[in-house]
Short mmCIF file of C-alpha atoms in Angstrom, two decimals:
data_model
loop_
_atom_site.label_atom_id
_atom_site.label_comp_id
_atom_site.label_asym_id
_atom_site.label_seq_id
_atom_site.Cartn_x
_atom_site.Cartn_y
_atom_site.Cartn_z
CA MET T 16 -123.95 8.79 48.79
CA ALA T 17 -120.48 8.06 47.62
CA GLU T 18 -118.88 10.77 50.02
CA SER T 19 -120.67 9.46 52.98
CA SER T 20 -119.45 5.70 52.30
CA ALA T 21 -116.23 6.92 51.83
CA CYS T 22 -116.26 9.11 55.29
CA PRO T 23 -119.00 7.48 57.64
CA ALA T 24 -120.77 9.61 60.38
CA PHE T 25 -118.33 10.13 63.59
CA GLN T 26 -118.84 7.96 66.39
CA LEU T 27 -116.84 8.46 69.51
CA GLY T 28 -114.73 5.80 70.67
CA ARG T 29 -115.74 3.64 67.96
CA PRO T 30 -113.48 2.47 65.18
CA ARG T 31 -113.74 4.35 61.81
CA TYR T 32 -113.83 1.11 59.82
CA GLU T 33 -115.82 -2.16 60.33
CA GLN T 34 -114.36 -4.53 62.92
CA GLY T 35 -116.24 -7.38 61.78
CA SER T 36 -114.13 -8.17 58.92
CA PHE T 37 -110.35 -8.84 58.52
CA LEU T 38 -110.31 -5.99 55.66
CA GLY T 39 -112.22 -3.40 58.13
CA ARG T 40 -109.59 -4.21 60.83
CA LEU T 41 -106.83 -3.79 58.35
CA ARG T 42 -107.58 -0.61 57.62
CA HIS T 43 -108.60 0.36 61.32
CA PHE T 44 -104.70 -0.89 62.31
CA VAL T 45 -103.33 0.92 59.18
CA ASP T 46 -104.32 4.14 60.55
CA ILE T 47 -103.04 3.18 64.20
CA ILE T 48 -99.46 2.24 62.89
CA ASP T 49 -99.04 5.37 60.44
CA PRO T 50 -95.72 6.48 61.06
CA SER T 51 -96.90 10.18 60.32
CA THR T 52 -98.44 10.41 63.67
CA LEU T 53 -94.88 9.93 65.31
CA PHE T 54 -94.44 13.55 64.44
CA VAL T 55 -97.81 15.24 65.56
CA SER T 56 -96.68 18.01 68.13
CA GLU T 57 -98.12 18.72 71.53
CA LYS T 58 -99.99 21.31 70.18
CA ARG T 59 -101.81 19.28 67.38
CA LEU T 60 -102.07 16.58 70.00
CA LYS T 61 -104.23 18.80 72.64
CA GLU T 62 -106.38 20.47 69.74
CA CYS T 63 -107.53 16.86 68.82
CA MET T 64 -108.14 16.17 72.38
CA LYS T 65 -110.15 19.25 72.92
CA LEU T 66 -112.22 18.57 69.62
CA LEU T 67 -113.01 15.07 71.01
CA ASP T 68 -114.05 16.46 74.24
CA ASP T 69 -116.14 18.99 72.79
CA TYR T 70 -117.84 16.46 70.44
CA LYS T 71 -118.60 14.41 73.75
CA HIS T 72 -120.20 17.34 75.56
CA GLY T 73 -122.29 18.78 72.47
CA GLU T 74 -119.89 21.74 72.11
CA LEU T 75 -118.62 21.12 68.84
CA PRO T 76 -117.87 24.44 67.00
CA PRO T 77 -119.84 25.03 63.81
CA GLY T 78 -118.08 23.66 60.30
CA VAL T 79 -116.22 20.55 61.79
CA SER T 80 -116.76 17.56 59.49
CA ASP T 81 -116.79 13.97 60.19
CA LEU T 82 -113.00 13.72 58.48
CA GLN T 83 -111.75 15.90 61.03
CA LEU T 84 -113.14 14.29 63.91
CA TRP T 85 -111.91 10.96 62.61
CA GLU T 86 -108.43 12.47 61.88
CA ALA T 87 -108.44 13.76 65.71
CA GLN T 88 -109.70 10.40 67.06
CA LYS T 89 -106.83 8.75 64.75
CA ILE T 90 -103.74 10.78 66.39
CA LYS T 91 -105.40 10.16 69.79
CA GLN T 92 -105.49 6.50 69.68
CA ALA T 93 -102.08 6.55 67.92
CA ILE T 94 -100.52 8.34 70.94
CA ILE T 95 -102.85 7.86 73.96
CA HIS T 96 -103.32 4.40 75.99
CA PRO T 97 -107.15 3.77 75.94
CA ASP T 98 -106.71 2.53 79.46
CA THR T 99 -104.73 5.23 81.48
CA GLY T 100 -104.96 8.11 79.45
CA GLU T 101 -101.18 8.86 79.28
CA LYS T 102 -99.16 9.62 76.27
CA ILE T 103 -97.02 6.16 75.20
CA PHE T 104 -93.31 6.49 74.65
CA MET T 105 -92.63 7.18 71.01
CA PRO T 106 -90.48 4.08 70.17
CA PHE T 107 -92.72 1.76 71.95
CA ARG T 108 -96.21 3.25 70.00
CA MET T 109 -97.45 0.56 67.24
CA SER T 110 -96.64 3.46 64.71
CA GLY T 111 -93.26 3.56 66.23
CA TYR T 112 -92.73 -0.34 65.93
CA VAL T 113 -91.63 -0.70 62.31
CA PRO T 114 -89.27 2.63 62.38
CA PHE T 115 -87.66 1.65 65.37
CA GLY T 116 -87.95 -2.15 65.24
CA THR T 117 -86.37 -2.23 61.65
CA PRO T 118 -82.58 -1.73 62.30
CA ILE T 119 -82.88 -4.31 65.08
CA VAL T 120 -84.19 -6.64 62.56
CA ILE T 121 -81.53 -6.21 60.00
CA GLY T 122 -79.13 -6.89 62.69
CA LEU T 123 -80.85 -10.29 63.08
CA LEU T 124 -80.77 -11.09 59.44
CA LEU T 125 -77.19 -10.44 58.76
CA PRO T 126 -75.30 -13.28 57.68
CA ASN T 127 -72.38 -15.44 59.23
CA GLN T 128 -73.71 -14.41 63.17
CA THR T 129 -71.24 -15.13 66.12
CA VAL T 130 -72.63 -16.13 69.38
CA VAL T 131 -71.91 -12.63 70.95
CA SER T 132 -73.67 -10.80 67.76
CA THR T 133 -76.59 -13.24 68.21
CA ILE T 134 -76.78 -12.55 72.09
CA ILE T 135 -76.58 -8.83 71.32
CA TRP T 136 -79.33 -8.52 68.35
CA GLN T 137 -81.59 -10.97 70.33
CA TRP T 138 -81.32 -9.26 73.49
CA LEU T 139 -82.23 -5.72 71.72
CA ASN T 140 -85.17 -7.22 69.83
CA GLN T 141 -86.48 -8.87 72.96
CA SER T 142 -85.80 -5.87 75.04
CA HIS T 143 -87.86 -3.51 72.15
CA ASN T 144 -90.59 -6.16 72.38
CA ALA T 145 -91.01 -6.13 76.04
CA CYS T 146 -91.31 -2.54 76.14
CA VAL T 147 -93.86 -2.40 73.30
CA ASN T 148 -96.00 -5.02 74.95
CA TYR T 149 -95.73 -3.22 78.51
CA ALA T 150 -96.26 -0.04 76.52
CA ASN T 151 -99.81 -1.44 74.95
CA ARG T 152 -101.09 -4.08 77.31
CA ASN T 153 -104.17 -3.92 78.92
CA ALA T 154 -103.93 -1.31 81.85
CA THR T 155 -107.05 -1.61 83.56
CA LYS T 156 -105.49 -3.26 86.40
CA PRO T 157 -101.84 -1.60 87.92
CA THR T 158 -98.48 -3.88 87.15
CA PRO T 159 -95.81 -3.99 89.59
CA THR T 160 -92.18 -2.98 88.66
CA SER T 161 -91.07 -6.44 90.00
CA LYS T 162 -93.59 -8.17 87.40
CA PHE T 163 -92.06 -6.28 84.54
CA LEU T 164 -88.51 -7.01 85.32
CA GLN T 165 -89.59 -10.92 85.76
CA GLY T 166 -90.92 -10.80 82.19
CA TYR T 167 -88.24 -9.02 80.67
CA VAL T 168 -85.45 -11.32 82.23
CA GLY T 169 -87.69 -14.51 81.06
CA ALA T 170 -88.49 -13.37 77.59
CA VAL T 171 -84.45 -12.38 76.83
CA THR T 172 -83.41 -15.39 78.33
CA SER T 173 -85.13 -17.78 76.27
CA ALA T 174 -84.52 -15.59 73.12
CA VAL T 175 -81.09 -15.85 73.70
CA SER T 176 -81.01 -19.65 74.64
CA ILE T 177 -83.07 -20.89 71.56
CA ALA T 178 -81.13 -18.72 69.08
CA VAL T 179 -77.70 -19.60 70.54
CA GLY T 180 -78.63 -23.19 70.83
CA LEU T 181 -79.86 -23.48 66.96
CA ASN T 182 -76.86 -21.69 65.90
CA VAL T 183 -74.64 -24.41 67.73
CA LEU T 184 -76.52 -26.98 66.37
CA ILE T 185 -76.27 -25.61 62.77
CA GLN T 186 -72.35 -25.37 62.94
CA LYS T 187 -71.90 -28.79 64.15
CA ALA T 188 -74.14 -30.16 61.20
CA ASN T 189 -70.99 -31.17 59.03
CA LYS T 190 -73.23 -32.96 56.23
CA LEU T 191 -74.85 -29.60 55.36
CA SER T 192 -73.43 -27.59 52.18
CA PRO T 193 -71.95 -24.49 52.91
CA ALA T 194 -74.78 -22.67 50.90
CA THR T 195 -77.66 -24.85 52.70
CA ARG T 196 -75.98 -24.05 56.08
CA MET T 197 -76.01 -20.42 55.36
CA ILE T 198 -79.99 -20.36 54.40
CA ILE T 199 -80.61 -22.33 57.32
CA GLN T 200 -78.32 -19.90 59.74
CA ARG T 201 -80.30 -16.85 58.17
CA LEU T 202 -83.60 -18.68 58.84
CA ILE T 203 -82.75 -19.26 62.73
CA PRO T 204 -84.06 -16.11 63.92
CA PHE T 205 -87.51 -16.76 63.39
CA PRO T 206 -88.21 -19.94 65.60
CA ALA T 207 -86.10 -18.24 68.18
CA VAL T 208 -88.02 -14.86 68.04
CA ALA T 209 -91.40 -16.66 67.57
CA SER T 210 -90.99 -18.61 70.53
CA ALA T 211 -89.39 -16.06 72.76
CA ASN T 212 -92.20 -13.34 71.55
CA ILE T 213 -94.72 -16.10 73.15
CA CYS T 214 -93.06 -15.97 76.27
CA ASN T 215 -92.58 -12.20 76.37
CA VAL T 216 -96.26 -11.71 75.78
CA GLY T 217 -96.97 -14.15 78.56
CA LEU T 218 -94.43 -12.77 81.26
CA MET T 219 -94.92 -9.35 80.31
CA ARG T 220 -98.67 -9.43 80.97
CA HIS T 221 -98.74 -12.31 83.44
CA ASN T 222 -100.42 -9.91 86.07
CA GLU T 223 -103.36 -9.67 83.90
CA LEU T 224 -103.97 -13.49 84.17
CA SER T 225 -103.62 -13.38 88.10
CA GLU T 226 -105.65 -10.02 88.62
CA GLY T 227 -108.12 -10.23 85.56
CA ILE T 228 -109.08 -7.23 83.09
CA ASP T 229 -112.10 -5.36 82.96
CA VAL T 230 -114.74 -6.20 80.87
CA LEU T 231 -117.58 -3.71 79.68
CA ASP T 232 -121.25 -3.91 78.61
CA SER T 233 -123.07 -2.68 75.41
CA ASN T 234 -122.76 1.19 77.26
CA GLY T 235 -119.05 0.98 78.02
CA ASN T 236 -119.55 0.31 81.61
CA VAL T 237 -117.43 -1.81 83.61
CA VAL T 238 -119.22 -5.03 84.46
CA GLY T 239 -116.21 -6.80 86.71
CA SER T 240 -112.83 -8.01 86.57
CA SER T 241 -112.39 -11.36 84.33
CA LYS T 242 -109.17 -13.56 84.83
CA ILE T 243 -110.76 -15.71 81.42
CA ALA T 244 -111.11 -12.70 79.52
CA ALA T 245 -107.83 -11.85 80.26
CA ARG T 246 -106.65 -15.20 79.09
CA HIS T 247 -108.32 -14.83 75.76
CA ALA T 248 -106.76 -11.39 75.56
CA ILE T 249 -103.14 -12.74 76.11
CA THR T 250 -103.27 -15.84 73.80
CA GLU T 251 -104.88 -13.57 70.94
CA THR T 252 -101.95 -11.08 71.26
CA ALA T 253 -99.15 -13.95 71.53
CA PHE T 254 -100.87 -15.38 68.08
CA THR T 255 -100.19 -12.37 66.44
CA ARG T 256 -96.57 -12.35 67.84
CA VAL T 257 -96.05 -15.67 66.09
CA VAL T 258 -97.60 -14.66 63.10
CA LEU T 259 -95.56 -11.32 62.90
CA PRO T 260 -92.13 -12.59 62.40
CA MET T 261 -93.07 -15.21 60.19
CA PRO T 262 -92.79 -12.99 56.76
CA ILE T 263 -90.04 -10.80 58.26
CA PHE T 264 -87.62 -13.65 59.28
CA VAL T 265 -88.32 -16.06 56.50
CA LEU T 266 -88.94 -13.87 53.02
CA PRO T 267 -86.01 -11.59 53.47
CA PRO T 268 -83.37 -14.57 53.74
CA ILE T 269 -84.78 -16.29 50.70
CA ILE T 270 -85.03 -13.14 48.73
CA MET T 271 -81.53 -11.98 49.64
CA SER T 272 -80.04 -15.51 48.86
CA TYR T 273 -81.44 -15.20 45.57
CA LEU T 274 -80.26 -11.46 44.98
CA GLU T 275 -76.82 -12.11 46.28
CA ARG T 276 -76.40 -14.66 42.99
CA LEU T 277 -76.96 -11.78 40.76
CA ARG T 278 -73.95 -10.86 38.82
CA PHE T 279 -74.59 -6.90 39.32
CA LEU T 280 -74.59 -7.42 43.00
CA GLN T 281 -71.66 -9.77 43.07
CA SER T 282 -69.39 -6.84 41.34
CA ASN T 283 -71.27 -4.06 43.76
CA ARG T 284 -71.06 -5.79 47.23
CA ARG T 285 -71.43 -2.40 49.15
CA LEU T 286 -75.05 -2.06 47.86
CA LEU T 287 -75.95 -5.59 49.54
CA LEU T 288 -76.60 -4.15 52.78
CA PRO T 289 -78.74 -1.05 51.53
CA ILE T 290 -81.06 -3.80 49.62
CA HIS T 291 -81.39 -5.99 52.53
CA SER T 292 -82.18 -3.07 54.73
CA LEU T 293 -85.17 -2.13 52.24
CA VAL T 294 -86.10 -5.86 52.10
CA CYS T 295 -86.32 -5.93 55.85
CA LEU T 296 -88.22 -2.49 56.08
CA VAL T 297 -90.83 -3.43 53.58
CA THR T 298 -91.76 -7.03 54.73
CA PHE T 299 -91.80 -5.33 58.34
CA GLY T 300 -93.99 -2.65 57.09
CA LEU T 301 -96.49 -5.05 55.41
CA SER T 302 -96.30 -7.66 58.23
CA LEU T 303 -97.33 -5.63 61.00
CA PRO T 304 -100.94 -4.40 60.34
CA VAL T 305 -101.79 -8.15 58.87
CA ALA T 306 -100.99 -9.66 62.11
CA ILE T 307 -102.39 -7.12 64.67
CA SER T 308 -105.53 -7.13 62.11
CA LEU T 309 -106.04 -10.97 62.95
CA PHE T 310 -108.08 -9.71 66.07
CA PRO T 311 -110.16 -6.68 67.01
CA GLN T 312 -108.45 -4.93 69.76
CA MET T 313 -111.58 -4.51 71.55
CA SER T 314 -112.53 -7.87 71.15
CA GLN T 315 -115.87 -9.41 72.40
CA ILE T 316 -116.49 -12.48 74.37
CA GLU T 317 -120.47 -14.00 75.39
CA VAL T 318 -120.83 -13.98 79.29
CA SER T 319 -121.72 -17.66 79.40
CA CYS T 320 -118.20 -18.04 79.05
CA LEU T 321 -116.90 -15.96 81.92
CA GLU T 322 -116.84 -16.39 85.79
CA PRO T 323 -120.72 -16.68 87.30
CA GLU T 324 -120.26 -13.39 88.93
CA ILE T 325 -119.82 -11.57 85.73
CA ALA T 326 -122.93 -13.30 84.40
CA MET T 327 -125.06 -12.24 87.83
CA ALA T 328 -123.78 -8.51 87.09
CA THR T 329 -125.32 -7.78 83.81
CA ASP T 330 -128.00 -8.46 81.18
CA CYS T 331 -126.00 -8.50 78.19
CA LYS T 332 -125.26 -11.67 76.19
CA VAL T 333 -121.93 -10.37 75.19
CA VAL T 334 -119.09 -7.92 76.88
CA THR T 335 -116.28 -6.25 75.59
CA TYR T 336 -112.46 -6.28 76.64
CA ASN T 337 -109.41 -4.31 75.39
CA LYS T 338 -106.98 -7.06 74.17
CA GLY T 339 -103.95 -4.77 73.84
CA LEU T 340 -101.58 -4.51 71.07
#
């Protein structure tokens, strides 16, 4: 009995863990962002996809366990986009968000930033975010390249403007002590990144608002296209992008301002950057699964809240849509 609860019976396309609770979603997304999936070979990916295809058609070889099927689905979900069926470029997968994003976070949190360095790090951060948002969007409707470029320029412009503006204000605040000014300067990336992330998600996925996204009935069939569901999807994703940088850009500056006062580190200044990098990596690694677990990826919405034509097209009370990540 304990074994079956540890590994539930496999269901194709369904999450292994219950998505109705935060803990269940957290366990699900810890699987999705597992960095080990970045090292899965093409051969292993094809084996996983064949195994799932055999299961779908009732041709599963004897001796295949539920655990093997869950592992195969985990690998597929981490690498393949659920709407397009295509591989997501490695740096833009959710499993690559922490490994590829941590160096940028470290750069954003370096002390004594100049205007030029602030612009460079904010540009790199929003460029990475824009590509991650686009790669993990709801792709049930095609997005023109022009829309992508408009969103990218808007996101980068907002991030750089906010960050530079806040830096200039702090430098002009002569009443603050040097120590207080340094701490505040280190905290500046958070409001800049949080507000820019909202712009980034909204601008990169603006096409969904005008075109709508597919909503599915209980059997997985497309009922119709809904702009209201698209608005919910983008709002939920934007909220996670505000929560995500909160611990990443708030905790490391506070921790480092304390550690830098330790006598050991004052006499071994060369250790500051490695320790700073480790603190950033740990907070980023812990923050990502918590933030994206706030809402299920396949979210549900009552038909009565959607467009009248959706309600007329189905008998279901609730429909499902891919929120995106």
